[in-house]
Structures are given as structure tokens and as C-alpha cells.
Short mmCIF file of C-alpha atoms in Angstrom, two decimals:
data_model
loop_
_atom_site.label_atom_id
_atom_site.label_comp_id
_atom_site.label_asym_id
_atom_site.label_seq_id
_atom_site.Cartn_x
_atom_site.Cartn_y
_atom_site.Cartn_z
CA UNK A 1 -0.62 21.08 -24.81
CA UNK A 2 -3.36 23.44 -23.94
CA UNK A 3 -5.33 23.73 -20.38
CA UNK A 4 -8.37 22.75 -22.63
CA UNK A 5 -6.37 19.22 -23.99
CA UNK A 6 -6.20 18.36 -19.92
CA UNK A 7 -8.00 15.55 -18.46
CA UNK A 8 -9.89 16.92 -14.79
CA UNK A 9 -9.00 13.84 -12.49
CA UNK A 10 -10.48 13.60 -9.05
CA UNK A 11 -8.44 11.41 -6.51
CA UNK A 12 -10.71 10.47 -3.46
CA UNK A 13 -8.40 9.87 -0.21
CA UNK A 14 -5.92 11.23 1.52
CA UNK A 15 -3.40 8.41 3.11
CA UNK A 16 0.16 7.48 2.00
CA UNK A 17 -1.31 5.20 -0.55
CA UNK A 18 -3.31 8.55 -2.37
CA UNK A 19 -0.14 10.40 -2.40
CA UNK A 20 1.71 7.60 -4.17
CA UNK A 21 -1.38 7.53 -6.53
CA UNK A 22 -1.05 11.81 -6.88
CA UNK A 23 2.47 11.60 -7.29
CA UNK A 24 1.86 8.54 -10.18
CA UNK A 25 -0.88 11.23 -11.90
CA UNK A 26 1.08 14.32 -11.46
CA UNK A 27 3.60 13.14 -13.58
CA UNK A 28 1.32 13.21 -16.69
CA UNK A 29 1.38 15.87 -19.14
CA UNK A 30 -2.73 15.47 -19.58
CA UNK A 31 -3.55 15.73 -15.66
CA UNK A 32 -5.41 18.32 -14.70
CA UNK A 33 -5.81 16.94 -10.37
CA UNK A 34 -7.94 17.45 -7.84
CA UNK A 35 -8.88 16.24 -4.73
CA UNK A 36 -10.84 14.91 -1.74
CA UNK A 37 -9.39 14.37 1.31
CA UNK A 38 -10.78 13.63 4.61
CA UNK A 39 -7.95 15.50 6.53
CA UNK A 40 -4.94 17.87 4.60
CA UNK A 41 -2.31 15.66 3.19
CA UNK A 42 0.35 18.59 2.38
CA UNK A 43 1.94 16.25 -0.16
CA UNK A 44 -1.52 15.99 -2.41
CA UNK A 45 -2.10 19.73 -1.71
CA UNK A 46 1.44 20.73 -3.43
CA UNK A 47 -0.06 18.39 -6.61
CA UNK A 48 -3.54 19.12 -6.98
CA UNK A 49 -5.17 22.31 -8.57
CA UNK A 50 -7.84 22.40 -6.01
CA UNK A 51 -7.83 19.94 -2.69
CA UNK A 52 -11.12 20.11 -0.60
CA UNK A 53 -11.87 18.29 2.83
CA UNK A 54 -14.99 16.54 3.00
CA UNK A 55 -16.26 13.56 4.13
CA UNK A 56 -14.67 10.77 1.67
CA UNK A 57 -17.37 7.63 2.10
CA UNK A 58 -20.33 10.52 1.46
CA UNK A 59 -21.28 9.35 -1.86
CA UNK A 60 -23.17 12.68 -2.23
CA UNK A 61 -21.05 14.69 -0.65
CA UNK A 62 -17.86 13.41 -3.15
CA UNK A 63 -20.12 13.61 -6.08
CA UNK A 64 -21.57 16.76 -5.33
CA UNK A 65 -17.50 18.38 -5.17
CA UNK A 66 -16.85 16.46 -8.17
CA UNK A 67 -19.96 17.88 -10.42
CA UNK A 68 -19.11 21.49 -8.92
CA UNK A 69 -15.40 21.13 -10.38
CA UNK A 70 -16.39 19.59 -13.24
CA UNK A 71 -14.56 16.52 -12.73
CA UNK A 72 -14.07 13.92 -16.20
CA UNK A 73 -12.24 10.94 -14.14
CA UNK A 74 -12.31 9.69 -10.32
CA UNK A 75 -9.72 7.73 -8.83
CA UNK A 76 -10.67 6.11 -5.48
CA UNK A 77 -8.05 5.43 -3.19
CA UNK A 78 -9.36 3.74 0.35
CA UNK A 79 -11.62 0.93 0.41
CA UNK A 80 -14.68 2.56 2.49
CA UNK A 81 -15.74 5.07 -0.15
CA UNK A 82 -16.11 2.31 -2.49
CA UNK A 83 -18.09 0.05 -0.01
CA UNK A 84 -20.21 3.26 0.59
CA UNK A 85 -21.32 3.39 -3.41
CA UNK A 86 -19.45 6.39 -4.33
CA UNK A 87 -18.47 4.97 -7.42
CA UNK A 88 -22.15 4.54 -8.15
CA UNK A 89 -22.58 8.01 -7.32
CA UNK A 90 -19.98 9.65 -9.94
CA UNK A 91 -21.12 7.10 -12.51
CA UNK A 92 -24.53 8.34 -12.08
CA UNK A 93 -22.93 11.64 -13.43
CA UNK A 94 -21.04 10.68 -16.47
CA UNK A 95 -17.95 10.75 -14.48
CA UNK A 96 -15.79 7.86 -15.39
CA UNK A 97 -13.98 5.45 -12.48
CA UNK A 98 -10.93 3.48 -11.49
CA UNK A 99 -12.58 1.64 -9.09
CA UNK A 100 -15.79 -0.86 -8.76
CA UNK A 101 -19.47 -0.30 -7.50
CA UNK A 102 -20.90 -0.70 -4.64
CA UNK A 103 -22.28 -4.52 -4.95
CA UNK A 104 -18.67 -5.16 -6.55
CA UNK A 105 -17.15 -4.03 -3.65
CA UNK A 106 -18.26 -6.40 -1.25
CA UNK A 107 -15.32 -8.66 -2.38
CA UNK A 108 -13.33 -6.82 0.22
CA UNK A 109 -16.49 -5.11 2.29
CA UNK A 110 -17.97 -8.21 3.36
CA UNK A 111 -15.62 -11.42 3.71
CA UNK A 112 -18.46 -14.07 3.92
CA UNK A 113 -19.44 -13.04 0.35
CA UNK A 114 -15.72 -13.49 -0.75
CA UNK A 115 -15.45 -16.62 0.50
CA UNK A 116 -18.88 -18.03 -0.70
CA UNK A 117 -18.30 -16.63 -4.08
CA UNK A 118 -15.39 -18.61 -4.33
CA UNK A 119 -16.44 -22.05 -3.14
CA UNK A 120 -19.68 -21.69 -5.51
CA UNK A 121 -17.84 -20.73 -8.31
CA UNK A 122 -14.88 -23.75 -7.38
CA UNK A 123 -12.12 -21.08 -7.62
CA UNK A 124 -8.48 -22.15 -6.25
CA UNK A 125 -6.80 -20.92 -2.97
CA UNK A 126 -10.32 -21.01 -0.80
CA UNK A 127 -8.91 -22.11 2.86
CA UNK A 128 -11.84 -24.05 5.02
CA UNK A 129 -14.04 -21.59 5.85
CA UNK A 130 -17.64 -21.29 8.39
CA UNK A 131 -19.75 -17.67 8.33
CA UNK A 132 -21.43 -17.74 11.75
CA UNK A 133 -24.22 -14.84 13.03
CA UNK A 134 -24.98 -16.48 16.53
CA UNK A 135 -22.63 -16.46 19.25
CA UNK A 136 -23.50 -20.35 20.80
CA UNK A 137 -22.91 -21.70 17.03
CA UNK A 138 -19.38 -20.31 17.00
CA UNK A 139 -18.58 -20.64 20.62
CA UNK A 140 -19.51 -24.87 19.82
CA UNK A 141 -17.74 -24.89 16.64
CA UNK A 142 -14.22 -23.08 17.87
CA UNK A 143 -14.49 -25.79 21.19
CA UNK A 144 -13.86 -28.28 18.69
CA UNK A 145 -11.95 -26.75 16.43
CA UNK A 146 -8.39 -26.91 15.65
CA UNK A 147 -6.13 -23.58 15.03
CA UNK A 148 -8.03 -20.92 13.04
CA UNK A 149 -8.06 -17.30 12.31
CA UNK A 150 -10.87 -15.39 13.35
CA UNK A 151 -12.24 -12.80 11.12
CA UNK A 152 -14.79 -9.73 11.31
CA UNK A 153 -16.71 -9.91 8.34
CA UNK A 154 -16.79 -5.98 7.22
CA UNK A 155 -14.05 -3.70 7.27
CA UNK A 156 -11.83 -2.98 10.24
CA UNK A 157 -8.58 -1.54 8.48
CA UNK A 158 -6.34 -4.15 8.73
CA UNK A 159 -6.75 -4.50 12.46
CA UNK A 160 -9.66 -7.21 12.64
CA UNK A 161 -8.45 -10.35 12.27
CA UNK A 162 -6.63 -12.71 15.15
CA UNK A 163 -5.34 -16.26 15.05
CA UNK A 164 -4.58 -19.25 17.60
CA UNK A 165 -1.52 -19.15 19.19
CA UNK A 166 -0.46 -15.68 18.08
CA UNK A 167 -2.98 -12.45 19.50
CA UNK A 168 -5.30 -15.66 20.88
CA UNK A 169 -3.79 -17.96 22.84
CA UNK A 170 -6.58 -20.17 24.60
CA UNK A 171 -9.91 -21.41 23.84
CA UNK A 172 -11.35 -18.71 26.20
CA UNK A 173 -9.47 -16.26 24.34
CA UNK A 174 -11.09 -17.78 20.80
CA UNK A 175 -14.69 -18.12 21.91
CA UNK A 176 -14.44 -14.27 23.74
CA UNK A 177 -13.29 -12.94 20.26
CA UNK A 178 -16.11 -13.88 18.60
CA UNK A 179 -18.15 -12.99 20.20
CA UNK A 180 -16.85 -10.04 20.71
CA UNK A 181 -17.35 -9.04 17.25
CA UNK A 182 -20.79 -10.38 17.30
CA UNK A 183 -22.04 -8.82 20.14
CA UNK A 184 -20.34 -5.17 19.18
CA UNK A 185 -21.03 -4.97 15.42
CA UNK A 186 -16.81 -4.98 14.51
CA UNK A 187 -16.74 -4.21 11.27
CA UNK A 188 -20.53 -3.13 10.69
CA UNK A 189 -21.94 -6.39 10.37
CA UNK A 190 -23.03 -9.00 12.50
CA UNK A 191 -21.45 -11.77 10.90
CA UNK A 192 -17.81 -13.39 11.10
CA UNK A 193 -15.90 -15.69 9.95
CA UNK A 194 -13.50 -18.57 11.14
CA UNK A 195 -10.73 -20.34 9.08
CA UNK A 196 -8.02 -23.14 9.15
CA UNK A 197 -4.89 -21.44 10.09
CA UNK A 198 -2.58 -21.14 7.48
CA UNK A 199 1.13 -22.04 7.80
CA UNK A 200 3.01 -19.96 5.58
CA UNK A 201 4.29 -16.84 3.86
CA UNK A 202 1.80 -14.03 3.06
CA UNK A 203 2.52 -11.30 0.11
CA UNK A 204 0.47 -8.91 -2.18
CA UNK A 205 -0.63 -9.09 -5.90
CA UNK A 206 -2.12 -6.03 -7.13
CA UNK A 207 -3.55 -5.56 -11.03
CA UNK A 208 -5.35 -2.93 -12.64
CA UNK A 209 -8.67 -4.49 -13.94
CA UNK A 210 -10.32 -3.09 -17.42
CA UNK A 211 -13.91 -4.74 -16.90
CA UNK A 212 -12.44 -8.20 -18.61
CA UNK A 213 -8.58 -8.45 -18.09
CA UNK A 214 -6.48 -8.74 -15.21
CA UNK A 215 -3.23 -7.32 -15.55
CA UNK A 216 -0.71 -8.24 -12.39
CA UNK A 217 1.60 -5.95 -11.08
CA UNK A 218 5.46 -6.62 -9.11
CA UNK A 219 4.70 -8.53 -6.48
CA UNK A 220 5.14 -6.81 -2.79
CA UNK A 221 5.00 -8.16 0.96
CA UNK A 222 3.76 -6.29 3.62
CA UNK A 223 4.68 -6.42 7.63
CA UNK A 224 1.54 -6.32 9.54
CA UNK A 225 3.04 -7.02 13.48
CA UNK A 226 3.86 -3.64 14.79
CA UNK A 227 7.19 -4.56 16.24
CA UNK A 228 10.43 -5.83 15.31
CA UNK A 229 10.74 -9.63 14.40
CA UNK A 230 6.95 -9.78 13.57
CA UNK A 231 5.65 -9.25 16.82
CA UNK A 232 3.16 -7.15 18.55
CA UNK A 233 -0.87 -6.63 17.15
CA UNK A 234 -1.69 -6.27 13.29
CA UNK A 235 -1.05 -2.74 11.83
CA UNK A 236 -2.41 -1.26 8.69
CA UNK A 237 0.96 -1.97 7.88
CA UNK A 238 4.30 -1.17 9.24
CA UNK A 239 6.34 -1.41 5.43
CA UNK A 240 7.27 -3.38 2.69
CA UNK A 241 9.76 -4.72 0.24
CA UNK A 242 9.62 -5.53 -3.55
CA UNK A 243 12.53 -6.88 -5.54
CA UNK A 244 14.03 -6.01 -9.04
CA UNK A 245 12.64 -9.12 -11.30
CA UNK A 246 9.10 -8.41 -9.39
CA UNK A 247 8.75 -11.81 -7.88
CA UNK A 248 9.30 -12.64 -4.48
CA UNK A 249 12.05 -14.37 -2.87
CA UNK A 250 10.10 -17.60 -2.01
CA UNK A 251 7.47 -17.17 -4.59
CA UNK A 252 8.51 -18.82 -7.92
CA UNK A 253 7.13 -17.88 -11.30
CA UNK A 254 4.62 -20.62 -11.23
CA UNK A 255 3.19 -20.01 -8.17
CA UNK A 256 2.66 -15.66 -9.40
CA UNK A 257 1.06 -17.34 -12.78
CA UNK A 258 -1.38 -19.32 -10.15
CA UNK A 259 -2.57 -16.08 -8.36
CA UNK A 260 -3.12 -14.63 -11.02
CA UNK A 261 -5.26 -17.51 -12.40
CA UNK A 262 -7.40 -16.65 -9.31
CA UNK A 263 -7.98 -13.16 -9.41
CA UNK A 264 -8.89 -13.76 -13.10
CA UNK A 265 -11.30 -16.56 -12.19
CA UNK A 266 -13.02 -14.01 -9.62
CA UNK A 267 -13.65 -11.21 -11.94
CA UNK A 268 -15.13 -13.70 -13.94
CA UNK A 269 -17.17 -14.88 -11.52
CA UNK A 270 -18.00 -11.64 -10.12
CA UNK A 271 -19.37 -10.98 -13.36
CA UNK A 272 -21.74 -14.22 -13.32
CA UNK A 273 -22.65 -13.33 -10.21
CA UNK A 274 -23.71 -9.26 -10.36
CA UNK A 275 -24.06 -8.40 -14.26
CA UNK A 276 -21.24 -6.20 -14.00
CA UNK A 277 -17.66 -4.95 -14.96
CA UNK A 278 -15.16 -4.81 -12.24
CA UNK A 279 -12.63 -1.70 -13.41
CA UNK A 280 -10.06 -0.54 -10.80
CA UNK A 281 -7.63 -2.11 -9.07
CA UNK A 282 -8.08 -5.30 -7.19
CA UNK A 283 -5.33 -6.75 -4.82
CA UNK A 284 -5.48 -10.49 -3.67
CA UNK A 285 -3.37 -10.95 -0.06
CA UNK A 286 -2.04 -14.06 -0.79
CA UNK A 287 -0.31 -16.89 1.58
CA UNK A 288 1.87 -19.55 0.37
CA UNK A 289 1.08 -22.40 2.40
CA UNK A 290 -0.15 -26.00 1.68
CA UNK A 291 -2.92 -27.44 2.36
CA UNK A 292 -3.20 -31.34 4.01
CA UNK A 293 -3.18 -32.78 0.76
CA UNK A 294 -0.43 -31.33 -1.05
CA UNK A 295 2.84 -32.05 -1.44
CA UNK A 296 3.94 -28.52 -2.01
CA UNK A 297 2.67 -24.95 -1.00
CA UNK A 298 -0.03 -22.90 -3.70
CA UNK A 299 -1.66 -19.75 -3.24
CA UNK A 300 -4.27 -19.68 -0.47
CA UNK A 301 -6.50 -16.60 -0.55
CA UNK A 302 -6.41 -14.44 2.66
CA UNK A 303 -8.39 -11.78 1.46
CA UNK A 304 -8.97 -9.48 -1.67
CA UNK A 305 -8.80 -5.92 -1.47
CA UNK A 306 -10.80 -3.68 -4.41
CA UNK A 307 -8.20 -0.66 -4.26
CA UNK A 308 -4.19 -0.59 -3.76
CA UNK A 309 -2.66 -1.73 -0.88
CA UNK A 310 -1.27 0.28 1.77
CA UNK A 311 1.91 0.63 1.94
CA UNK A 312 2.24 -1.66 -1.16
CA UNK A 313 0.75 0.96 -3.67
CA UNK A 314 4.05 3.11 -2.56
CA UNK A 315 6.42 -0.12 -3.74
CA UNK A 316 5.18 -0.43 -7.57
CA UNK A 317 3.85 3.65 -8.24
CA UNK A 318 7.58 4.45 -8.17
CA UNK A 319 8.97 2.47 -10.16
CA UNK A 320 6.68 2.93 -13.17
CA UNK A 321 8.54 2.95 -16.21
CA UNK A 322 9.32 6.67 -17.74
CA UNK A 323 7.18 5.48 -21.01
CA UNK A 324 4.18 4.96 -18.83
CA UNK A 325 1.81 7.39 -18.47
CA UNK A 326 0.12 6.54 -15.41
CA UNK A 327 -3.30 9.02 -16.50
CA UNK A 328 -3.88 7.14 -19.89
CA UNK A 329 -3.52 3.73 -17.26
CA UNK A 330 -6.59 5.09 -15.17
CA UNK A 331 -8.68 6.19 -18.58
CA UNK A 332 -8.24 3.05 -20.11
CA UNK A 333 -9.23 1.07 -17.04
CA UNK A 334 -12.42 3.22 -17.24
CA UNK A 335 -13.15 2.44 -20.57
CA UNK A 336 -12.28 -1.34 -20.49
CA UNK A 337 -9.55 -1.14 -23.09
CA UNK A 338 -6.31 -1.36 -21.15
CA UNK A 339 -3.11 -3.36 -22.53
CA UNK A 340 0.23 -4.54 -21.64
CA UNK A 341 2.01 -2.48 -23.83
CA UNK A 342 0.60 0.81 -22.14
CA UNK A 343 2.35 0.40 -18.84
CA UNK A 344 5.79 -1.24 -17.54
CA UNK A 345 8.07 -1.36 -14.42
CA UNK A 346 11.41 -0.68 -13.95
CA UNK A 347 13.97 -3.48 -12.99
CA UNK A 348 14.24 -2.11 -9.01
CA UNK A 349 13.96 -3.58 -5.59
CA UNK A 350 11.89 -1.23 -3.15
CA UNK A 351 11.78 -1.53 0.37
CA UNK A 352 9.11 0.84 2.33
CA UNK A 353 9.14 2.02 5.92
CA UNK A 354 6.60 3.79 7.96
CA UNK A 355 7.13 5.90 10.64
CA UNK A 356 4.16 5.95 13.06
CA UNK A 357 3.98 7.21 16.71
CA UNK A 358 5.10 5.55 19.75
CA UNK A 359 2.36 4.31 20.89
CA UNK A 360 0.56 3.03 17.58
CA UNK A 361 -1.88 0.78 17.16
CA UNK A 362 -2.58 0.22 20.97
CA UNK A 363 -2.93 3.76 22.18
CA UNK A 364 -3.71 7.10 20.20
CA UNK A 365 -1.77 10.07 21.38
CA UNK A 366 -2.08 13.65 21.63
CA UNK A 367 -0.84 15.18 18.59
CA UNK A 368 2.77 16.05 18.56
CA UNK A 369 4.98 18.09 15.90
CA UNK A 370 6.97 16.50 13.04
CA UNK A 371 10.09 17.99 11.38
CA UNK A 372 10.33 16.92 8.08
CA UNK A 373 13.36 17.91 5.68
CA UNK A 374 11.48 16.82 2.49
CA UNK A 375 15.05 18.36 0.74
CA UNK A 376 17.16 15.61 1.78
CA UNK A 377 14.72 13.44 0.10
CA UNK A 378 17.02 12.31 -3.44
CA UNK A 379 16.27 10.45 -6.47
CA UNK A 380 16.29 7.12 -4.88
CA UNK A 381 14.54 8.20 -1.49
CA UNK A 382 11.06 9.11 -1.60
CA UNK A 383 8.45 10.45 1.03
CA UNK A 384 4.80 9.74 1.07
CA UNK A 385 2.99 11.57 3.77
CA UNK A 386 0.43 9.62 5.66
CA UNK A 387 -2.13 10.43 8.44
CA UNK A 388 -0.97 13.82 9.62
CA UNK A 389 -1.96 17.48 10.38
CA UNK A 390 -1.12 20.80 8.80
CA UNK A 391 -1.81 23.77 11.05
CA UNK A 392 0.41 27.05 9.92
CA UNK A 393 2.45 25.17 7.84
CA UNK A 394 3.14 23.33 10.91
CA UNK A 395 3.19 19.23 10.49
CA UNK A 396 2.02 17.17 13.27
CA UNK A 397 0.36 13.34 14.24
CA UNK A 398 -2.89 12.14 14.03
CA UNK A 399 -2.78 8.95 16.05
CA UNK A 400 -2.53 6.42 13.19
CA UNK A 401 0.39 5.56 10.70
CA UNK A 402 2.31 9.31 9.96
CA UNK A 403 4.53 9.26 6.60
CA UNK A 404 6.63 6.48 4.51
CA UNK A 405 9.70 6.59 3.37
CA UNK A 406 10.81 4.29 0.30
CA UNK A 407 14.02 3.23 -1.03
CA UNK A 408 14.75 2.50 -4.67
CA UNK A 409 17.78 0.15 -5.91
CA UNK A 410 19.26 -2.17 -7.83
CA UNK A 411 19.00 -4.41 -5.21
CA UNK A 412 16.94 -5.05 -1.92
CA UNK A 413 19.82 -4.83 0.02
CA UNK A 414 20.60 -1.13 -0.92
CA UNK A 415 16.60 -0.51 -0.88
CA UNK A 416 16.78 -1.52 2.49
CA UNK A 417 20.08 0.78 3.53
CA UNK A 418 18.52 4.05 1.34
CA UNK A 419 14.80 3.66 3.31
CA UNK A 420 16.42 3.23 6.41
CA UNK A 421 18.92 6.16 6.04
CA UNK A 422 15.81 8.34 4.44
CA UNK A 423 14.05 8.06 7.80
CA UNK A 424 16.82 10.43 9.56
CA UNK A 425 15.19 13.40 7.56
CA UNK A 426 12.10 13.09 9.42
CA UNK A 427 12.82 13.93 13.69
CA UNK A 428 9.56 13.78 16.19
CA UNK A 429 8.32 11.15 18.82
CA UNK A 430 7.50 8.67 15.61
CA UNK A 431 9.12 4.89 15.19
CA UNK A 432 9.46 2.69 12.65
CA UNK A 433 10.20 -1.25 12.18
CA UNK A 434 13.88 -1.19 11.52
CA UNK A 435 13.77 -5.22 10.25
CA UNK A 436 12.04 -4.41 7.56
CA UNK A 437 13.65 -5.24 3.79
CA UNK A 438 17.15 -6.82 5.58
CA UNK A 439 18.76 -9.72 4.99
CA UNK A 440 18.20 -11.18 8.18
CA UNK A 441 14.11 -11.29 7.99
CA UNK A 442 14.33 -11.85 4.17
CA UNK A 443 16.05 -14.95 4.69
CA UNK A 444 14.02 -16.09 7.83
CA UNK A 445 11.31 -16.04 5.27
CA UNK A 446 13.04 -17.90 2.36
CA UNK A 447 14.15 -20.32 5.34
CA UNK A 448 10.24 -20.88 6.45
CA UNK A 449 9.15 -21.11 2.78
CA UNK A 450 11.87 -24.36 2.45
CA UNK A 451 10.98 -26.05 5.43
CA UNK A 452 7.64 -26.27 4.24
CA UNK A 453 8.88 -27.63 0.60
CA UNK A 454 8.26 -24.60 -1.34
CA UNK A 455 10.49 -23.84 -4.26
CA UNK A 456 12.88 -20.55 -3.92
CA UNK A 457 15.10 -20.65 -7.08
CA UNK A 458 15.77 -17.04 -6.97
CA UNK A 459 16.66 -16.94 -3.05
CA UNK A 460 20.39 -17.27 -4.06
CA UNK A 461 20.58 -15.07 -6.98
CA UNK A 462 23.19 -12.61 -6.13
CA UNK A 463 21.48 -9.78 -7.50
CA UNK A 464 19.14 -9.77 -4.90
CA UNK A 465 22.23 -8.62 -2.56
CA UNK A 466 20.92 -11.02 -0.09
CA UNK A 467 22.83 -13.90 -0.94
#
């Protein structure tokens, strides 16, 4: 096929997650990529035709590369570009998107809106929720409250939100959080929100939305403590783990059919509500937990996310089928014409790790160097670089999360064992949750899930290799 046949694709980002998405694009005979990164991400370099570093939420600045390069299609890969209208931007220009506008973006830039558009609309898996702008109203309702989990209402990476008992032990500590985020603006708003505290098991569904249709992707759960065992403060994300039949090991079928009810009832909604088409990728963080008056755990909504998860984008891009052609995914998104039958995944269990440096998230250090043998990397081991720095060919840390590794098998077991072994090609003053994907948490989780009455039929299926 000629230069002239090829499709010029802009991916906007420059994290672990955009690499995954650059590797997914690459691998299509009708990509012509670029990008825009807001530091060098040496793995997107190697893919793209042209790779510029600019300032990613600038909806002129993006739009302004993307005109000069002539750009046909935009992928958006972090969540504050799309809060920050570049989407609207591009669109202004002709330039198709896989990703929502501005005012559809506040499902995941401002988490009062989510929650109020789901308790006006009557939409499942809405925990007890209060939005609160004055710090006396939420200092008297958390005095009288039972266990809940504080949230800033706008965008704090994955970092924002606390709960009783775990990062906020007391009432003091409660009433000073709040207003904490009140008084300094976290998250660029001044509003938050309190919740009932969920007891349960979180995990990810991510789908690629057309404008109508939702269409779910494997299911994935993410680590958030920063330390073995679950402990420590949130991360962005310290890994993950998928399995091969792309359920969960205390998620049953029913209860994946009921999320996915949910994230088809908001795009519905979000449609009654703005006018528009949601097209791009939208990822519910789901717990399984239950509620006072149920018998059994359902779906509760922690949050949605208008973009692919981080790390989660690196368990399901992988594993792709070889029939799918991730490119003609993205166009058809775009266009609102996307089907089943253009995209599958493979039968695998994935398990991802991150390595990140010693002192992430408390304390960011002075950059150091990173050896990376990208080499001993095989078939079944993959590397996603993260935040990093490329000076003279030279790799070193920027503070936050550095690379991934990811492990591909038959079962999560050996996932587990290849991701784990993968993370001796990379040497430096970086760690990494070594927990993740084994047997030991996995069943902890299954074990939690039980006491609680859920249903986990495929916890003793042998081909999970954690029988």
C-alpha cells in the first residue's frame, strides 16, 4: 500500500498507557503516527514519523501541531487534555477523535457531575453520595457520619481520594481533609465529595464507545497502595493482572453483563443530558460490594474515567487478536460505526508491573540513570516506558511511575512469573510491588469476595494456575 493510502494519526500523551496505545497503532499497515508528548517517551519516538514536545492540555497548542502535520485522526491518551477541550479543538478542524469533548468529559473531570448525573437519571451502582463547597457543612456532616471516602472533585491523578480507617484514621483526620481540599483548590475546583465506604473488591471495565454502543473490553484490576500487601498511599497505579477468559476471579459473568448495563445507561444519559455523542474510550472503576439491602454484592460505581486506564490499557492492547486492526478500531469509533466483529482478544492472562523510584509517591527524587536491556524483552515479555528522560541516548527518572513490564500467558500464574522475571532487564534505584498477579493476593481477594457472599465460580478453575 502506498504512503498516499496511509491514515496520519496523532496520539496526544506520552505515559506508559500512550506507548501501549503507539505500539497497538504501529502495528497497522494504514498508520501513518505521530505524536505529542509532554516529555520524550523513547518508546513512542522509535514508532512515530514525527514526535514533538509541547504542552499536551494546550488545546491550541495540540491543534496548532496537528493542522501543521496535517493530521486526519487524534487519539487522546491522558485525561487532562480532554478536560482542557482539545478534542473540541481538533474537531473544530476536521480532524476526527477517539475521545469525547470537553462538556463530555466532565464524567471523569468533575466527580459531583458524575454522581448527580447518575442519581437523576436512576442509573445502578450510585453509592450514597453529598457534594459540599463550604468547609462548616462538611466538617458537621463527617461528625456524624459513619465511614466514608473522601473525594476531590476534579482531577488529582489517582492520588486524591482517602477513606476512614485506611490513609484517615480519626474524625480530626476526616474533617482536616476536607477541608483541606476546600481551602487549597485540590483538584481545581472548590467542591468535594463524601461517600459511604464501600466494602469490597475494586476492578476496571474499559470499552471503546462509537457515539451509541458500548463495547466492553477483558476485564483488569489495578493495585493502587504503593507497597506490598496493599499498603502505603494511593498510586497512579503500581500494576495489574487480567486473566485468559477476561473475567475476573471473583467477578462472575452476571455481574460484567451488569457493568456494562451501566456504562451503557450513562452514555445514554450523557446524551440526554449534553446533545452529544460520546466516542472514545470510557472506563468505569468498579467495586463489588453490597449495599445494606442486598443479599449479594453488584457493581458500585467508584468513578468513570473518559480515556484508558493506566496501567490497565497495557493488560488488553497486547493481547489484541492478530485479525484486529487496532487503526480501523480508532476510525470507526470516530465515525460511530464500530462492531464486534472488527476487534477480538486473545485467550491470555496478563499480569503488569511498574517499576517506579524509591521514594514514589511520597517524595520526588533527583533524577537518576536507568539501564534498560529492551533485547531481553521476548515474545511474552513486553516493556512500556513510562515517565522518564532521554538525554544522549541516556535514560533516566522523572519522579513519578518510570516503565512497565507485562507478562503474557496461558495462565496468570506464568503471567505473574514472566513480568516478574522481565523486571531483571531493567537495573537503577527503581522498585516495584512484587505481590502483584500471585497466587497468594489473588486468592486473598477471591477469599474477601466469599466472605461477603459474592459468587466466584471460576476461582477454582485450574486453568487459572491458581487453584
Amino acid at each position: 500500500m502506498g504512503e498516499r493510502d496511509l491514515t496520519r494519526v496523532l496520539l496526544v500523551g506520552s505515559g506508559a498507557r500512550e506507548h501501549a496505545i503507539a505500539v497497538a497503532l504501529a502495528k497497522s499497515p494504514n498508520a501513518d503516527l505521530y505524536a505529542a508528548m509532554s516529555t520524550r517517551n523513547p518508546g513512542i519516538t522509535k514508532l512515530a514519523r514525527d514526535a514533538t514536545i509541547l504542552q499536551i492540555s494546550d488545546a491550541q497548542a495540540v491543534s496548532g501541531y496537528a493542522k501543521q502535520v496535517h493530521i486526519e485522526l487524534a487519539v487522546i491518551g491522558p485525561e487532562a487534555p480532554l478536560v482542557n477541550g482539545v478534542v473540541d479543538s481538533l474537531t473544530e478542524q476536521g480532524i476526527a477523535c477517539v475521545g469525547p469533548t470537553q462538556r463530555l468529559a466532565l464524567l471523569e473531570g468533575d466527580k459531583s457531575f458524575c454522581r448527580n448525573l447518575l442519581s437523576k437519571y436512576g442509573i445502578a451502582g450510585n453509592p450514597l453520595f453529598r457534594v459540599f463547597t463550604e468547609p462548616d457543612s462538611a466538617e458537621a456532616f463527617l461528625r456524624t457520619a459513619g465511614p466514608v471516602a473522601i473525594k476531590p472533585a476534579g482531577l488529582t491523578g489517582g492520588k486524591g481520594v482517602k477513606v476512614t480507617g485506611e490513609d484517615l484514621p480519626s474524625k480530626q483526620d476526616e474533617v482536616a481533609y476536607a477541608k483541606e481540599i476546600l481551602r487549597n483548590k485540590i483538584g481545581g475546583s472548590q467542591r468535594l465529595v463524601i461517600e459511604e465506604r464501600l466494602n469490597g473488591e475494586e476492578y476496571s471495565l474499559q470499552a471503546f464507545v462509537d457515539g451509541h454502543d458500548v463495547h466492553p473490553m477483558p476485564l483488569v484490576q489495578d493495585h493502587k497502595r504503593a507497597y506490598e500487601n496493599d499498603s502505603g498511599p494511593n498510586t497512579g497505579g503500581m500494576g495489574s493482572y487480567s486473566d485468559r477468559d477476561h473475567l475476573l476471579p471473583f467477578v462472575s459473568p452476571e455481574n460484567f453483563e451488569a457493568g456494562s448495563r451501566i456504562m451503557t445507561d450513562v452514555i445514554r444519559a450523557l446524551n440526554k443530558e449534553t446533545g452529544e455523542e460520546y466516542k472514545g474510550l470510557l472506563y468505569g472503576q468498579f467495586m463489588l460490594a453490597r449495599s445494606l439491602h442486598e443479599e449479594k454484592p453488584s457493581p458500585k460505581l467508584i468513578e468513570f474515567n473518559c480515556r484508558f486506564g493506566d496501567p490497565e490499557a497495557m493488560n488488553v492492547l497486547p493481547i489484541l487478536s492478530e485479525e484486529t486492526d487496532f487503526m480501523e478500531v480508532c476510525e470507526r469509533i470516530a465515525e460511530g460505526s464500530l462492531k464486534s466483529k472488527y476487534f477480538s482478544f486473545q485467550p491470555k492472562a496478563t499480569v503488569c508491573k511498574y517499576l517506579v523510584p524509591v521514594t514514589y509517591p511520597d517524595h520526588v527524587a533527583a533524577p537518576q540513570m536507568v539501564d534498560v536491556d529492551e533485547e531481553a524483552f521476548g515474545q511474552n515479555a513486553r516493556l512500556f516506558y513510562a515517565s522518564v528522560d532521554v538525554k544522549n541516548g541516556c535514560i533516566s527518572t522523572t519522579g513519578s511511575r518510570t516503565l512497565a513490564v507485562v507478562g503474557i500467558a496461558e495462565t496468570i500464574r506464568e503471567a505473574e512469573q514472566i513480568a516478574e522475571g522481565a523486571t531483571a532487564n531493567v537495573q537503577g534505584p527503581l522498585r516495584h510491588r512484587h505481590d502483584i498477579g500471585t497466587e497468594e493476593l489473588i486468592q486473598k481477594r477471591i477469599e474477601h469476595m466469599k466472605s461477603l457472599g459474592a459468587s466466584t465460580s471460576t476461582a477454582s478453575s485450574p486453568e487459572m494456575g491458581i487453584a
